[in-house]
XYZ file of C-alpha atoms in Angstrom:
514
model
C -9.995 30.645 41.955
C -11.813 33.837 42.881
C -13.672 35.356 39.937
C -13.118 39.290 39.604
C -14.732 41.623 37.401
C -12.097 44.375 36.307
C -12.896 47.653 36.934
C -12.549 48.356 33.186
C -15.310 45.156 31.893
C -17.057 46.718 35.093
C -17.754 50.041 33.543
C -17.901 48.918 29.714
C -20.742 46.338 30.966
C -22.529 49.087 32.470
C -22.212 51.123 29.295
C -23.492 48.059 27.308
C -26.417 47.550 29.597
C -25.778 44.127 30.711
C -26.616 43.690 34.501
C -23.245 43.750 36.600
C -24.023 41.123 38.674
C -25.097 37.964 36.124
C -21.462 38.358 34.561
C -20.146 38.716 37.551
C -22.105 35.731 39.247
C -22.756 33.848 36.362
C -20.224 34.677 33.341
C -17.643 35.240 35.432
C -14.608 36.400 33.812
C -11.254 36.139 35.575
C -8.566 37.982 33.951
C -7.002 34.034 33.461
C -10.025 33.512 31.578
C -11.432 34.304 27.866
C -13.729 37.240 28.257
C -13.599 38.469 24.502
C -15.516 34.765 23.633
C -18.168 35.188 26.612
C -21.188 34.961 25.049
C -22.139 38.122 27.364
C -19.807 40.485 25.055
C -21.836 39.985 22.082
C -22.353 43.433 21.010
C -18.798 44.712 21.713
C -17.400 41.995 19.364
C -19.703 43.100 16.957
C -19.231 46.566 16.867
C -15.629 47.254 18.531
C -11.919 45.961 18.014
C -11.238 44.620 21.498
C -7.814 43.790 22.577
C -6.297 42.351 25.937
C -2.319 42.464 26.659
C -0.810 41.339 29.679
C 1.417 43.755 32.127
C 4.690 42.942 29.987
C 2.891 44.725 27.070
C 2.372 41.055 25.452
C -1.077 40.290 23.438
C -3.122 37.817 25.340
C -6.666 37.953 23.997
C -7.739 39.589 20.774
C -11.696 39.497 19.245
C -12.197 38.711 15.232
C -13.107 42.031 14.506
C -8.865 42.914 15.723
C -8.275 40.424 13.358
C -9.903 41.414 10.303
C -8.909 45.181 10.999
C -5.245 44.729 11.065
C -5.347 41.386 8.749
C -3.541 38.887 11.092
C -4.275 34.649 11.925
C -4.470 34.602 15.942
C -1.203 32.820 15.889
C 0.271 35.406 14.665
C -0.455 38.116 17.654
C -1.231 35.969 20.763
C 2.271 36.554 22.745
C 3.674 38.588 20.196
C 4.206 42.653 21.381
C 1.390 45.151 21.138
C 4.012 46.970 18.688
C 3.400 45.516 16.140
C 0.261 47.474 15.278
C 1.934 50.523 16.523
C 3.661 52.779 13.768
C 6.785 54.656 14.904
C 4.573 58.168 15.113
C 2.017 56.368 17.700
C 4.868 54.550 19.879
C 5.934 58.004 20.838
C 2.263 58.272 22.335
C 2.869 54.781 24.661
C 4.852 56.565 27.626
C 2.180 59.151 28.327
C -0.513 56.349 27.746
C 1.269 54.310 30.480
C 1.434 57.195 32.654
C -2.485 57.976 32.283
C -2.802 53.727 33.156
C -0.939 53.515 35.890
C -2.606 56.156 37.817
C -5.598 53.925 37.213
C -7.253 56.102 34.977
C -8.495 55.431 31.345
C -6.707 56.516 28.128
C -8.808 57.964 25.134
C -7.556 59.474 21.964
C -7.419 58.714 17.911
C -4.615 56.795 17.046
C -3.157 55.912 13.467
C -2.055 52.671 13.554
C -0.638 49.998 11.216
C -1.969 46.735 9.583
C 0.097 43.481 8.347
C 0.513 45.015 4.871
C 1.857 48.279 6.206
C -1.448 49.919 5.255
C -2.547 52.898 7.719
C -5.778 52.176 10.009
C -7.367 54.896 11.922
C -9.097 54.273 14.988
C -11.129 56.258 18.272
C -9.649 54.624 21.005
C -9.860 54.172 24.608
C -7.867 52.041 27.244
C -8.641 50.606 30.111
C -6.272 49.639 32.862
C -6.726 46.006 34.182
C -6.195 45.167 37.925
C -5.927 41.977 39.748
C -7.628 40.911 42.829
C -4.655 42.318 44.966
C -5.230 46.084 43.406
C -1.875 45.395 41.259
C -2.020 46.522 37.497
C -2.087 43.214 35.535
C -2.983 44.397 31.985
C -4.612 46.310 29.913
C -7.735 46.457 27.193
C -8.337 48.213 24.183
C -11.243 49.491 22.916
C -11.467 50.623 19.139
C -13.252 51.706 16.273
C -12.494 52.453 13.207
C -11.959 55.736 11.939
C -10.240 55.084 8.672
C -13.180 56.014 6.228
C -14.448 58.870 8.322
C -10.701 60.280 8.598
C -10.365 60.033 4.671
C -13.499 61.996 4.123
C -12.465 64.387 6.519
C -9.278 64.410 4.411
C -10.815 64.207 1.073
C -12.724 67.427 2.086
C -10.429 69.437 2.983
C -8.280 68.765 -0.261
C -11.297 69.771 -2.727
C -11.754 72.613 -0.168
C -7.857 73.629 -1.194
C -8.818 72.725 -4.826
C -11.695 75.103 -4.883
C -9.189 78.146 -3.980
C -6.684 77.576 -7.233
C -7.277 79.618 -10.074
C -6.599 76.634 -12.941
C -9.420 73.944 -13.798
C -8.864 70.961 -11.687
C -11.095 67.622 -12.365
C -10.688 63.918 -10.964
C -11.985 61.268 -12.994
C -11.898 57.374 -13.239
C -8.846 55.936 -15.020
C -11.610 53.075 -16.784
C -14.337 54.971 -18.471
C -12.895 58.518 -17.552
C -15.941 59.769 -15.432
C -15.864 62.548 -13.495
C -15.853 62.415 -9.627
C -14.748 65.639 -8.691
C -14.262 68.963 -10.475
C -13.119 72.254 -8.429
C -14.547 75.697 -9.107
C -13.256 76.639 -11.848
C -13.442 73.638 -13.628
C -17.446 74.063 -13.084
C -16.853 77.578 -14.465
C -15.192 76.617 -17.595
C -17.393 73.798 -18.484
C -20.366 75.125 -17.353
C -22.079 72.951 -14.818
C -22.693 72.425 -11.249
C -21.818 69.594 -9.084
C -25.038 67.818 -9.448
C -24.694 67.711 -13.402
C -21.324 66.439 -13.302
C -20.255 63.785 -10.926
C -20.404 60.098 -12.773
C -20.666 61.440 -16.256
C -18.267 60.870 -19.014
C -15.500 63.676 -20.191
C -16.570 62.780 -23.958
C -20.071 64.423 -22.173
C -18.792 68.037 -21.724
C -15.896 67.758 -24.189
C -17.328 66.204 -27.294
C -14.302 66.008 -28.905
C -12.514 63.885 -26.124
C -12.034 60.177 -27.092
C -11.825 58.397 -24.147
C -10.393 55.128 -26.014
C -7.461 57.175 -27.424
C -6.863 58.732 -23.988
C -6.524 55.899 -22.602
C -4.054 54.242 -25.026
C -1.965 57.624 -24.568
C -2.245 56.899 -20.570
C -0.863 53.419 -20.301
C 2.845 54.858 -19.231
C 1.155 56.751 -16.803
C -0.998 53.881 -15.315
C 1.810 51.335 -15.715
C 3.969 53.875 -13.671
C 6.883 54.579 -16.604
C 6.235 58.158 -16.389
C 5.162 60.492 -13.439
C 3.045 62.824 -15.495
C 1.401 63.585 -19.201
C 2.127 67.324 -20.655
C 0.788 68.186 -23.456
C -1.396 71.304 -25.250
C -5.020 70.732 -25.882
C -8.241 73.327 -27.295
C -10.995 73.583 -24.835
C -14.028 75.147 -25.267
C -11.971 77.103 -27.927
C -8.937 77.887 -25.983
C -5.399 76.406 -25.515
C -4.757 75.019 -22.207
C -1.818 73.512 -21.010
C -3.200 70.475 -19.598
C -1.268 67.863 -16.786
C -2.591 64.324 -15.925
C -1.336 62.942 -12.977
C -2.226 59.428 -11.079
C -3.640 59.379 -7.260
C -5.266 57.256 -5.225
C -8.416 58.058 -4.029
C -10.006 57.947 -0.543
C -11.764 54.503 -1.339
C -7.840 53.225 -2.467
C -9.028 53.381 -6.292
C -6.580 54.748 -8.839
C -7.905 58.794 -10.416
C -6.625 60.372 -12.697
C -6.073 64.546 -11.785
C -5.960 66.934 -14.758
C -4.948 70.407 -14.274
C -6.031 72.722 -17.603
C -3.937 75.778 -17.048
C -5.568 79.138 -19.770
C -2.058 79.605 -21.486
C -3.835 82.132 -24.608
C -1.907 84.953 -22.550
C 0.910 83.322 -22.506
C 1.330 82.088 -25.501
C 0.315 85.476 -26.925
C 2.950 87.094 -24.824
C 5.914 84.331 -26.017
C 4.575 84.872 -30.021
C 5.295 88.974 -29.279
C 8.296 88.250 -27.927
C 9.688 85.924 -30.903
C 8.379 88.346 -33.277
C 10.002 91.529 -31.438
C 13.473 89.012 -31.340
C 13.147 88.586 -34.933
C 12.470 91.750 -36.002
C 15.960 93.535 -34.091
C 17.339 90.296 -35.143
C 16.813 91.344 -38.732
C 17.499 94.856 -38.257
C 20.823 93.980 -36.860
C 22.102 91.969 -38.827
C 22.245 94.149 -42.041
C 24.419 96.956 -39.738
C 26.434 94.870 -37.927
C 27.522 93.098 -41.409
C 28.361 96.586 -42.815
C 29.871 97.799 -39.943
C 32.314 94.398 -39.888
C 32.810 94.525 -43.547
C 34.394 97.777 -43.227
C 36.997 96.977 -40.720
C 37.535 94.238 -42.455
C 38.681 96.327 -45.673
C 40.883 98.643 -43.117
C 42.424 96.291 -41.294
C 43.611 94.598 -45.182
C 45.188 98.130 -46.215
C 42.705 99.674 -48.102
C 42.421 102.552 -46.525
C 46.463 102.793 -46.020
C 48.800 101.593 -43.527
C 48.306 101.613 -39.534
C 50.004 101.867 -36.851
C 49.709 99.223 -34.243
C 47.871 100.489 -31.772
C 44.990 101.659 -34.370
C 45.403 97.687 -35.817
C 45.110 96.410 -32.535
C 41.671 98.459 -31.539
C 40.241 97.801 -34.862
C 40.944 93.722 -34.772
C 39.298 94.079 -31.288
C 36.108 96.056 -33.041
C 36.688 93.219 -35.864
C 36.219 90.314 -33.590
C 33.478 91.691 -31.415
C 31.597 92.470 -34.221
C 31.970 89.123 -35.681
C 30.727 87.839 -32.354
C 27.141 89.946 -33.118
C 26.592 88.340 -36.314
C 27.131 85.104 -35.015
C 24.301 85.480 -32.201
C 22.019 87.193 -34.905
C 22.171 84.539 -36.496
C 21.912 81.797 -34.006
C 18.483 83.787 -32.984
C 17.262 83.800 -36.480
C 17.989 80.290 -36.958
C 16.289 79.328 -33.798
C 13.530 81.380 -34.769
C 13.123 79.688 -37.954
C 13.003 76.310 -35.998
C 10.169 77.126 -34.230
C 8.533 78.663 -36.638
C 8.707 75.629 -38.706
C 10.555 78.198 -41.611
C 13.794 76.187 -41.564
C 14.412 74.303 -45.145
C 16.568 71.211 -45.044
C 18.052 70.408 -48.081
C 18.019 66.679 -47.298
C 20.838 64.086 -49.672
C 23.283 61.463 -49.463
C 26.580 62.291 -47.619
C 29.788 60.659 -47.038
C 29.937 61.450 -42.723
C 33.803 61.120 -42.923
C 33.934 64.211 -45.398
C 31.174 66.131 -43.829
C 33.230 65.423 -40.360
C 36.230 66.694 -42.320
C 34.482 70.045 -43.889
C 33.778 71.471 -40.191
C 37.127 70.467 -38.790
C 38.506 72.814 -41.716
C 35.945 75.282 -41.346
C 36.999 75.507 -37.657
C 40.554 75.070 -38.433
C 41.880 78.826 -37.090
C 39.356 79.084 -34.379
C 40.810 75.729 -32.825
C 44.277 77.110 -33.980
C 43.481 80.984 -31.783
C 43.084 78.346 -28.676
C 45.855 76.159 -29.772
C 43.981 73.049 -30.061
C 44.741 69.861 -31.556
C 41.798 67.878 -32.896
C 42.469 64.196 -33.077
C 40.193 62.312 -35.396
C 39.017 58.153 -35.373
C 37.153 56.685 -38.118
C 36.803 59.365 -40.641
C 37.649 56.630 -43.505
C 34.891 54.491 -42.355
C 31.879 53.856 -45.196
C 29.152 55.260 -43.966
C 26.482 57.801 -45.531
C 24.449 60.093 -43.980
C 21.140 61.287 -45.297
C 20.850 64.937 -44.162
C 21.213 68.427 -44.721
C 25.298 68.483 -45.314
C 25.574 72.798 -43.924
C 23.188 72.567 -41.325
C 25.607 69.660 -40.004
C 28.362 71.414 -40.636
C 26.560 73.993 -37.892
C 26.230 71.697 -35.794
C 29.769 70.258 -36.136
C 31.270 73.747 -35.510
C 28.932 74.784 -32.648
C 30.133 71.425 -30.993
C 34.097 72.274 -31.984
C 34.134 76.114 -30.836
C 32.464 74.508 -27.962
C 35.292 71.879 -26.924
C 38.142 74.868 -27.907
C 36.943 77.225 -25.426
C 36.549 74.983 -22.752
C 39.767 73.092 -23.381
C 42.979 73.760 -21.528
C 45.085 75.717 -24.005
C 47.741 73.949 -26.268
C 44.877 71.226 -25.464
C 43.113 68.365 -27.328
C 39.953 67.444 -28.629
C 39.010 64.066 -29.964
C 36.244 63.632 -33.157
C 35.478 59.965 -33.986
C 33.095 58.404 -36.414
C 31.646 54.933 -35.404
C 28.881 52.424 -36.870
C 26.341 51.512 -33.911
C 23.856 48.960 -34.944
C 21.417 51.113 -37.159
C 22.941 53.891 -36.127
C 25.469 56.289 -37.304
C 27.188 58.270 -33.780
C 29.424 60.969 -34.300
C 31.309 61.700 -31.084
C 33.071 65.648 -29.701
C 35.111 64.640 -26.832
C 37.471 67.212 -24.906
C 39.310 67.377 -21.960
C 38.931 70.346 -20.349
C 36.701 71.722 -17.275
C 33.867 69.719 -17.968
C 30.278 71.262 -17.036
C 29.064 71.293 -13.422
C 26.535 68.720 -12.733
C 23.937 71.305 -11.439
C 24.148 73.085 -14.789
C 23.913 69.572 -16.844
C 19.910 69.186 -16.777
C 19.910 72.762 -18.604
C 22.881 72.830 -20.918
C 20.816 72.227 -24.321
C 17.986 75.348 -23.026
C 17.945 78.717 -24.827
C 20.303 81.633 -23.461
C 21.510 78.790 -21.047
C 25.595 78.375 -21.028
C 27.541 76.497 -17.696
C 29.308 79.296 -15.960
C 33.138 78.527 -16.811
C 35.552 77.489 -14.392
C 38.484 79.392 -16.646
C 38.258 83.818 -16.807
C 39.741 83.785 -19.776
C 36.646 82.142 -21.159
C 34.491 84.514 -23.233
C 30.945 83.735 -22.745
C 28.986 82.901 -25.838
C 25.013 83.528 -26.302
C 23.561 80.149 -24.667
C 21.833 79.895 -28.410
C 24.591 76.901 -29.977
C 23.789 73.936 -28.111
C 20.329 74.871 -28.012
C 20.534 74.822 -32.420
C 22.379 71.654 -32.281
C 19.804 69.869 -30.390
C 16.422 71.374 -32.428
C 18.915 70.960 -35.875
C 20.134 66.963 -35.132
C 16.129 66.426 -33.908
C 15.127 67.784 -37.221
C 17.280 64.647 -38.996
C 15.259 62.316 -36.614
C 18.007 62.002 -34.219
C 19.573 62.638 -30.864
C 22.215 64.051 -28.942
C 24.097 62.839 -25.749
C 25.941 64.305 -23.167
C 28.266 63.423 -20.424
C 30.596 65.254 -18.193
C 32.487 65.527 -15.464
C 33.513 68.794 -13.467
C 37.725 69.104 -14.158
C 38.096 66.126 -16.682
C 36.361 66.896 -19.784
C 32.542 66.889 -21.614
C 31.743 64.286 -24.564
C 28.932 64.942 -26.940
C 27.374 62.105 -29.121
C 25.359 62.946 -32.138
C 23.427 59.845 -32.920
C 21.786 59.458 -36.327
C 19.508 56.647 -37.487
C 20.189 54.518 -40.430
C 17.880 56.213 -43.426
C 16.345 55.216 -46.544
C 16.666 57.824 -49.358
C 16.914 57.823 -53.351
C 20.365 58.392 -54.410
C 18.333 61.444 -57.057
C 18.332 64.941 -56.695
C 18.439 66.614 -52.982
C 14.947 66.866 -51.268
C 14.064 70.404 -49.999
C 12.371 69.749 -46.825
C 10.103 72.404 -44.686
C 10.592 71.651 -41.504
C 6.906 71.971 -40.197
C 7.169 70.180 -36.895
C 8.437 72.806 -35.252
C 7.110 75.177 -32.419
């Protein structure tokens, strides 16, 4: 067999150094041959990931450094498809590559390719067309090095150069002894250091409050992947900051934490202004408003002699709009009281069935106004609730006036009491519109209430479901809720089983709040 040095070994021998005619003469490397284990390639085994595929696009010859790159046995790639360390964004480059080849020329460019474990490999590569002794095409190699840790840096760069430009603190630190390895601008600013003083020192080093041991304990969802984030309020260097702790992986594939400490002072100066201004109109509406529906009460009862029908007719109008006011006053002063941690709970023993009972009566004519029929299960049951019996009774009726209005009139509404385990679950079911599922993540926010599907539905202040959720969290429990757009929305209130002396109330502060 004739011995023929490719035109591509022919120009990477002379780029080597190695004298052209000793492999030629003496090495000798057919393309039928092994020329990736010739002892005269050395230095391009060392240093380069060499690969040799055959004019049907088949693997023929690969070096070990191709094999520890993309983490494949030989067996695996000999006669298998170059593909397979191609990803789908690199095949697209093969056509023009083949193009460039067939024309005789070599192919250079970086190329992201893909190892046996789906991880991403970077490489600088150039091919070279392979010819046989008849001038036909009869293969090609592949020359590559690795670019993975030089791309990353490149990458890694250019996010701490984004970093630098945001206004909050950002810092990176290890997720085992929480030591810092990056911190942007500001960060440096509000700690007051420079990059030389902090990178690989502990937090507990410029925050000498921070306990690293009892971070870590609060991190474990994080790092075992059960949350996506940790939110949470925390003083530094005298001021609150909203701070959010994240999990990435850095450019050397080790887990980092990233915290970004967001200044919030302003803000939460702004939101205490605004409670306080709420509060105070709050107040001084409530006082008029109960005059002013006090006194159409007493007209609209006679006292001030008989009326005709039309005058009746505007003044229950006036009546009912003005009981509407008080009823958001007060929602807004109650919520204001929850988060100001003024509410008192006047916590005792109480039979559910009866408290169940007491709102269904208290509610009786505004479920009779929409003609609703409320259909009760388990009211006789034994079970006793340790709470606050009124502020239930709120929470009862905001759930009730709830399932009336967005009932189908001459409608139903089901109320059942049921033992679960440890738990006591008190359940509001109706059958009416339902709430759309966009408007589900919401429904329990302030000022937030699902735009109805019925006009005849008067809009309430988006403050009820919001009270029932802070009020039933206040008794250590939980509310549920499911719907479905056209059939109906179910609320469970789910209580926990409580110990409690059978004595005298308690008069608890609720100073959780806020």
């Amino acid at each position: 067999m004739r011995r023929v040095l490719h035109p591509g070994l022919r120009w990477l021998a002379k780029r080597l150094g190695y004298d052209i005619r000793h492999i030629s003469d003496s090495a000798g490397i057919p393309y039928s041959g092994n020329p990736l284990k010739n002892h005269g390639f050395d230095a391009l085994n060392a240093h380069s990931i060499v690969s040799i595929t055959s004019a049907e696009g088949k693997i023929v010859e690969v070096n070990q450094l191709f094999l520890d790159t993309f983490g494949y046995a030989e067996a695996e790639v000999l006669g298998t498809s170059v593909d397979c360390i191609y990803t789908r964004a690199a095949r697209r480059d093969l056509d023009r590559i083949d193009s460039t080849l067939s024309r005789g020329d070599c192919w250079s460019g970086e190329q992201r390719l893909r190892r046996k474990d789906g991880g991403d490999v970077w490489t600088r590569t150039t091919i070279y067309p392979l010819f046989d002794a008849d001038g036909n095409r009869s293969g090609d190699m592949s020359v590559r090095t690795c670019s993975t840790d030089v791309r990353l840096i490149h990458l890694e760069r250019d996010m701490h150069a984004a970093l630098h430009l945001l206004q909050d603190a950002v810092t990176i630190f290890t997720t085992d002894t929480c030591r810092y390895t990056y911190m942007n601008r500001a960060a440096m600013r509000l700690w007051g250091v420079s990059e030389e003083d902090y990178l690989g020192t502990p937090i507990a080093t410029h925050a000498p409050g921070f306990d690293t041991e009892a971070f870590l304990t609060r991190a474990q969802p994080l790092l075992r992947g059960e949350v996506s984030k940790l939110v949470y309020v925390s003083d530094l260097t005298g001021g609150p900051y909203e701070v959010t702790i994240q999990l990435i992986q850095s450019a050397d594939g080790e887990p980092r934490f990233v915290s970004f400490e967001r200044d919030i002072a302003d803000k939460l100066a702004m939101e205490k202004a605004k409670d306080e201004f709420t509060a105070t109109v709050s107040h001084e509406l409530r006082s008029p408003l109960t005059s002013i529906k006090g006194g159409i009460g007493l007209v609209l009862s006679g006292a001030a002699g008989d009326l005709s029908d039309k005058v009746r007719g505007l003044l229950q109008i006036a009546y009912r709009n003005a009981d509407r006011l008080v009823l958001i006053v007060n929602d807004i002063l109650d919520l204001e009281k929850i988060a100001a941690g003024q509410m008192y709970f006047e916590m005792r023993p109480y039979e559910a069935g009866q408290l169940i009972r007491e709102a269904l009566t208290a509610n009786e004519a505004y479920l009779a106004n929409y003609g609703i029929t409320a259909r009760t299960a388990g009211l006789d049951l034994p079970i006793t609730l340790y709470c606050d019996p009124d502020r239930m009774v709120q929470v009862l009726g905001n759930l009730l006036t709830n399932a009336a209005k967005f009932s189908d009139e001459q409608g139903e509404i089901r109320v059942a009491l049921e033992q679960q385990d440890d738990n006591t679950v008190i359940t509001v079911q109706d059958y009416g519109v339902g709430i759309p599922a966009d408007a589900q993540e919401t429904i329990f926010d302030r000022f937030t209430q699902a735009k109805p599907a019925k006009n005849n539905i008067v809009a309430g202040s988006g403050l009820g479901l919001s009270i029932v959720k802070s009020i039933v969290e206040k008794h250590d429990g939980r509310v549920e809720m499911s719907s479905v757009e056209g059939e109906g929305t179910t609320f469970r209130i789910i209580l926990p089983e409580r110990a409690a002396d059978a004595g005298a109330p308690q008069r608890v502060l609720d100073q959780q709040a806020g």
